[in-house]
Amino acid sequence: DAGVIQSPRHEVTEMGQEVTLRCKPISGHNSLFWYRQTMMRGLELLIYFNNNVPIDDSGMPEDRFSAKMPNASFSTLKIQPSEPRDSAVYFCASSPLGGGAYIQYFGAGTRLSVL
Amino acid sequence: AQSVTQLGSHVSVSEGALVLLRCNYSSSVPPYLFWYVQYPNQGLQLLLKYTTGATLVKGINGFEAEFKKSETSFHLTKPSAHMSDAAEYFCAVSDRTDDKIIFGKGTRLHILP
C-alpha cells in the first residue's frame, strides 16, 4: 500500500486566499484524522471522521476551517479565508479501526505558508 | 481528562550511549500508551504501543518502553544510540473512550558523534 497520501506537499498562498488540503487514507481504514503542527502549540487534533462521518471537530480553530470526507478514500481540509497564523504543517492520519488502541498512520504532511 | 507530559524538549546523547526519553501521563482509566517518531520532513510513525499485558514493550529500531502504573510513566529507552536515531519523539495516550489519542509536545533527540 502507498500509505496515506497528502497533497500538495507545500503550499504558499497570500492572506485571504482559499486553501484546500487533500488526503487519501489507506484503503480499508475507516478512521481519518486531521492534525496541525506548529512550534508553539505542537501537534493538535483538528477533526476526525469515522466511516466518513465527522465525530469530533472541537479542535477546529474557527469557522474559517472546514473539513469534508465525501467517501472512504478522500478527505479535504479547507481554510477560507487564510491568515498568516494558519501557517503550519498539516497532517492527515488514518486508522484501520475505531478505538484508541489502534495505530494511526500519518501522511507526509502539507507545509502551508500564508504570506 | 487525559494528558501527557514529556520532560525535556531537547535531549542530547553521545553515539553509543543510553537513550532515555521521559513521559508521564494522566488518565482516569487504564490507558493505552504510544511512542511515535518523526524524522525531518516526514509524518509520525509508530515506535511501540502498550495496551494490556506485559508492561515492557519492545518496538522498532531497538527501542523499548516500560509501563509503570504506580509512577504513571512510560519512558522510552534504547541501550545504544545511533546517529540515525536523531529525530523528534512523541509520547501519546488514549483513555479508550473514543478514537482520539493525545500527543505530548515532543522531545527532539540529538545524537553527538
Short mmCIF file of C-alpha atoms in Angstrom, two decimals:
data_model
loop_
_atom_site.label_atom_id
_atom_site.label_comp_id
_atom_site.label_asym_id
_atom_site.label_seq_id
_atom_site.Cartn_x
_atom_site.Cartn_y
_atom_site.Cartn_z
CA ASP A 1 0.00 0.00 0.00
CA ALA A 2 1.21 3.52 -0.75
CA GLY A 3 0.34 4.80 2.70
CA VAL A 4 -1.56 7.97 3.48
CA ILE A 5 -1.16 10.40 0.62
CA GLN A 6 -1.40 14.13 1.14
CA SER A 7 -1.32 16.87 -1.45
CA PRO A 8 0.12 19.29 -2.02
CA ARG A 9 3.34 18.82 -0.03
CA HIS A 10 3.93 22.53 0.06
CA GLU A 11 1.50 25.40 -0.35
CA VAL A 12 2.34 29.07 -0.38
CA THR A 13 -0.54 31.48 -0.57
CA GLU A 14 -1.46 35.02 0.24
CA MET A 15 -3.63 36.11 3.10
CA GLY A 16 -7.29 35.98 2.23
CA GLN A 17 -6.99 33.21 -0.31
CA GLU A 18 -8.78 29.88 -0.05
CA VAL A 19 -6.60 26.86 0.66
CA THR A 20 -7.62 23.25 0.16
CA LEU A 21 -5.56 20.39 1.52
CA ARG A 22 -6.22 16.86 0.36
CA CYS A 23 -5.83 13.44 1.87
CA LYS A 24 -6.21 9.91 0.64
CA PRO A 25 -6.27 7.43 3.53
CA ILE A 26 -5.02 3.88 3.40
CA SER A 27 -7.53 1.64 1.70
CA GLY A 28 -9.71 -0.17 4.25
CA HIS A 29 -9.07 2.29 7.04
CA ASN A 30 -12.26 3.74 8.43
CA SER A 31 -10.98 6.47 10.72
CA LEU A 32 -9.35 9.65 9.45
CA PHE A 33 -7.72 12.42 11.46
CA TRP A 34 -6.53 15.93 10.59
CA TYR A 35 -3.77 17.47 12.71
CA ARG A 36 -1.93 20.77 12.72
CA GLN A 37 1.68 21.02 13.91
CA THR A 38 3.38 24.26 14.94
CA MET A 39 6.43 25.01 17.04
CA MET A 40 4.35 26.90 19.57
CA ARG A 41 1.41 24.54 20.01
CA GLY A 42 2.84 21.18 19.00
CA LEU A 43 0.55 18.61 17.37
CA GLU A 44 -3.14 19.48 17.61
CA LEU A 45 -6.06 17.32 16.54
CA LEU A 46 -8.41 19.39 14.41
CA ILE A 47 -11.12 16.90 13.47
CA TYR A 48 -11.65 13.20 12.95
CA PHE A 49 -14.04 11.04 10.98
CA ASN A 50 -15.33 7.51 11.42
CA ASN A 51 -16.83 5.89 8.35
CA ASN A 52 -16.84 9.29 6.60
CA VAL A 53 -18.85 10.92 9.40
CA PRO A 54 -17.31 13.76 11.43
CA ILE A 55 -17.17 12.64 15.05
CA ASP A 56 -15.28 15.39 16.84
CA ASP A 57 -14.48 18.80 15.37
CA SER A 58 -13.79 20.51 18.66
CA GLY A 59 -10.21 21.19 17.60
CA MET A 60 -11.16 23.20 14.52
CA PRO A 61 -9.92 26.68 15.41
CA GLU A 62 -12.72 28.72 13.90
CA ASP A 63 -15.33 28.89 11.18
CA ARG A 64 -12.70 29.61 8.57
CA PHE A 65 -11.75 25.93 8.77
CA SER A 66 -13.91 23.18 7.33
CA ALA A 67 -13.33 19.52 6.57
CA LYS A 68 -15.20 17.01 4.48
CA MET A 69 -14.97 13.34 3.74
CA PRO A 70 -17.26 12.63 0.80
CA ASN A 71 -16.17 8.99 0.53
CA ALA A 72 -13.89 6.46 2.18
CA SER A 73 -10.93 7.33 0.00
CA PHE A 74 -10.80 11.11 0.12
CA SER A 75 -10.90 13.99 2.56
CA THR A 76 -10.29 17.72 2.34
CA LEU A 77 -9.42 20.43 4.81
CA LYS A 78 -10.31 23.90 3.64
CA ILE A 79 -9.29 27.27 5.03
CA GLN A 80 -11.23 30.25 3.77
CA PRO A 81 -10.02 32.95 4.10
CA SER A 82 -6.49 32.04 5.09
CA GLU A 83 -4.44 34.10 7.55
CA PRO A 84 -0.71 34.18 8.33
CA ARG A 85 -1.34 32.48 11.69
CA ASP A 86 -2.60 29.43 9.79
CA SER A 87 0.95 28.75 8.64
CA ALA A 88 1.82 25.27 9.89
CA VAL A 89 2.31 21.68 8.80
CA TYR A 90 -1.00 19.87 8.41
CA PHE A 91 -1.06 16.10 8.76
CA CYS A 92 -3.66 13.59 7.83
CA ALA A 93 -3.67 10.18 9.51
CA SER A 94 -5.82 7.10 9.09
CA SER A 95 -6.52 4.15 11.31
CA PRO A 96 -7.84 0.69 10.46
CA LEU A 97 -10.35 0.50 13.27
CA GLY A 98 -12.13 2.79 15.62
CA GLY A 99 -10.82 2.97 19.14
CA GLY A 100 -7.73 4.43 20.67
CA ALA A 101 -5.87 1.13 20.73
CA TYR A 102 -5.19 1.26 17.08
CA ILE A 103 -2.25 2.65 15.22
CA GLN A 104 -2.58 5.90 13.32
CA TYR A 105 -0.73 6.05 10.04
CA PHE A 106 0.41 9.52 9.10
CA GLY A 107 0.91 11.14 5.74
CA ALA A 108 4.00 13.19 5.00
CA GLY A 109 2.14 16.43 5.67
CA THR A 110 1.39 19.65 3.85
CA ARG A 111 3.53 22.63 4.78
CA LEU A 112 1.34 25.71 4.48
CA SER A 113 2.77 29.21 4.36
CA VAL A 114 0.33 32.12 4.33
CA LEU A 115 2.01 35.39 3.45
CA ALA B 1 -9.15 14.29 31.06
CA GLN B 2 -6.13 12.54 29.73
CA SER B 3 -2.81 14.29 29.21
CA VAL B 4 0.83 13.60 28.52
CA THR B 5 3.92 15.38 29.77
CA GLN B 6 7.28 14.85 28.15
CA LEU B 7 10.20 16.03 30.22
CA GLY B 8 12.76 17.90 28.16
CA SER B 9 12.02 19.37 24.76
CA HIS B 10 15.60 18.59 23.71
CA VAL B 11 17.82 15.69 24.77
CA SER B 12 21.40 15.14 23.61
CA VAL B 13 23.28 11.87 23.95
CA SER B 14 26.54 10.61 22.56
CA GLU B 15 26.54 7.91 19.92
CA GLY B 16 26.62 4.56 21.70
CA ALA B 17 25.20 5.95 24.93
CA LEU B 18 21.89 5.10 26.57
CA VAL B 19 18.84 6.93 25.32
CA LEU B 20 16.18 7.80 27.91
CA LEU B 21 13.17 9.91 26.97
CA ARG B 22 10.71 10.57 29.75
CA CYS B 23 6.94 10.53 29.55
CA ASN B 24 4.34 10.83 32.27
CA TYR B 25 0.64 10.52 31.63
CA SER B 26 -2.62 11.33 33.31
CA SER B 27 -5.68 9.21 32.72
CA SER B 28 -8.72 8.36 34.81
CA VAL B 29 -8.83 4.84 33.40
CA PRO B 30 -6.15 2.33 32.42
CA PRO B 31 -4.63 3.94 29.35
CA TYR B 32 -3.26 2.84 26.06
CA LEU B 33 0.17 4.40 25.57
CA PHE B 34 2.22 5.05 22.47
CA TRP B 35 5.56 6.37 21.30
CA TYR B 36 5.79 7.85 17.83
CA VAL B 37 8.87 9.10 15.99
CA GLN B 38 9.05 11.90 13.45
CA TYR B 39 12.04 12.22 11.15
CA PRO B 40 12.67 15.55 9.42
CA ASN B 41 10.06 16.44 6.82
CA GLN B 42 8.09 13.28 7.47
CA GLY B 43 4.92 12.29 9.25
CA LEU B 44 4.84 10.44 12.54
CA GLN B 45 5.29 6.70 12.66
CA LEU B 46 4.62 4.32 15.49
CA LEU B 47 7.60 3.07 17.50
CA LEU B 48 5.70 0.96 20.02
CA LYS B 49 2.48 0.77 21.97
CA TYR B 50 1.19 -0.58 25.26
CA THR B 51 -2.37 -1.79 25.55
CA THR B 52 -2.57 -4.61 28.07
CA GLY B 53 -0.41 -7.44 29.32
CA ALA B 54 3.36 -7.25 29.56
CA THR B 55 4.44 -3.87 30.84
CA LEU B 56 7.74 -3.89 28.98
CA VAL B 57 7.08 -3.39 25.30
CA LYS B 58 9.59 -3.58 22.50
CA GLY B 59 9.41 -1.53 19.36
CA ILE B 60 11.25 -0.97 16.18
CA ASN B 61 14.89 0.08 15.90
CA GLY B 62 15.84 -1.35 19.30
CA PHE B 63 13.60 0.93 21.36
CA GLU B 64 11.56 -0.25 24.31
CA ALA B 65 9.34 1.32 26.94
CA GLU B 66 8.02 0.21 30.29
CA PHE B 67 4.56 1.00 31.60
CA LYS B 68 4.74 1.81 35.31
CA LYS B 69 1.29 2.38 36.70
CA SER B 70 2.49 3.41 40.15
CA GLU B 71 4.62 6.15 38.61
CA THR B 72 2.19 6.96 35.76
CA SER B 73 5.18 6.77 33.46
CA PHE B 74 6.03 5.29 30.08
CA HIS B 75 9.66 6.16 29.48
CA LEU B 76 11.37 5.25 26.22
CA THR B 77 14.83 3.72 26.21
CA LYS B 78 17.44 2.38 23.85
CA PRO B 79 20.69 0.87 25.14
CA SER B 80 22.96 2.32 22.48
CA ALA B 81 22.20 5.43 20.45
CA HIS B 82 22.86 5.56 16.75
CA MET B 83 23.17 8.65 14.59
CA SER B 84 20.06 7.57 12.71
CA ASP B 85 18.03 7.92 15.93
CA ALA B 86 18.15 11.70 15.68
CA ALA B 87 14.50 12.70 15.38
CA GLU B 88 11.57 14.03 17.38
CA TYR B 89 9.79 11.61 19.65
CA PHE B 90 6.19 11.91 20.80
CA CYS B 91 4.53 10.14 23.67
CA ALA B 92 0.76 9.72 23.35
CA VAL B 93 -2.14 8.40 25.43
CA SER B 94 -5.65 7.18 24.85
CA ASP B 95 -8.26 6.58 27.54
CA ARG B 96 -10.09 4.27 25.12
CA THR B 97 -13.38 6.14 25.37
CA ASP B 98 -13.09 7.34 21.79
CA ASP B 99 -10.74 7.20 18.85
CA LYS B 100 -8.54 10.12 19.84
CA ILE B 101 -5.02 9.90 21.11
CA ILE B 102 -3.46 12.85 22.90
CA PHE B 103 0.12 13.67 21.96
CA GLY B 104 2.78 15.22 24.14
CA LYS B 105 4.77 18.25 23.00
CA GLY B 106 7.60 16.08 21.73
CA THR B 107 11.27 15.62 22.59
CA ARG B 108 13.91 16.28 20.00
CA LEU B 109 16.75 13.77 20.31
CA HIS B 110 20.21 14.90 19.23
CA ILE B 111 23.00 12.37 18.77
CA LEU B 112 26.52 13.64 19.34
CA PRO B 113 29.37 11.97 17.42
#
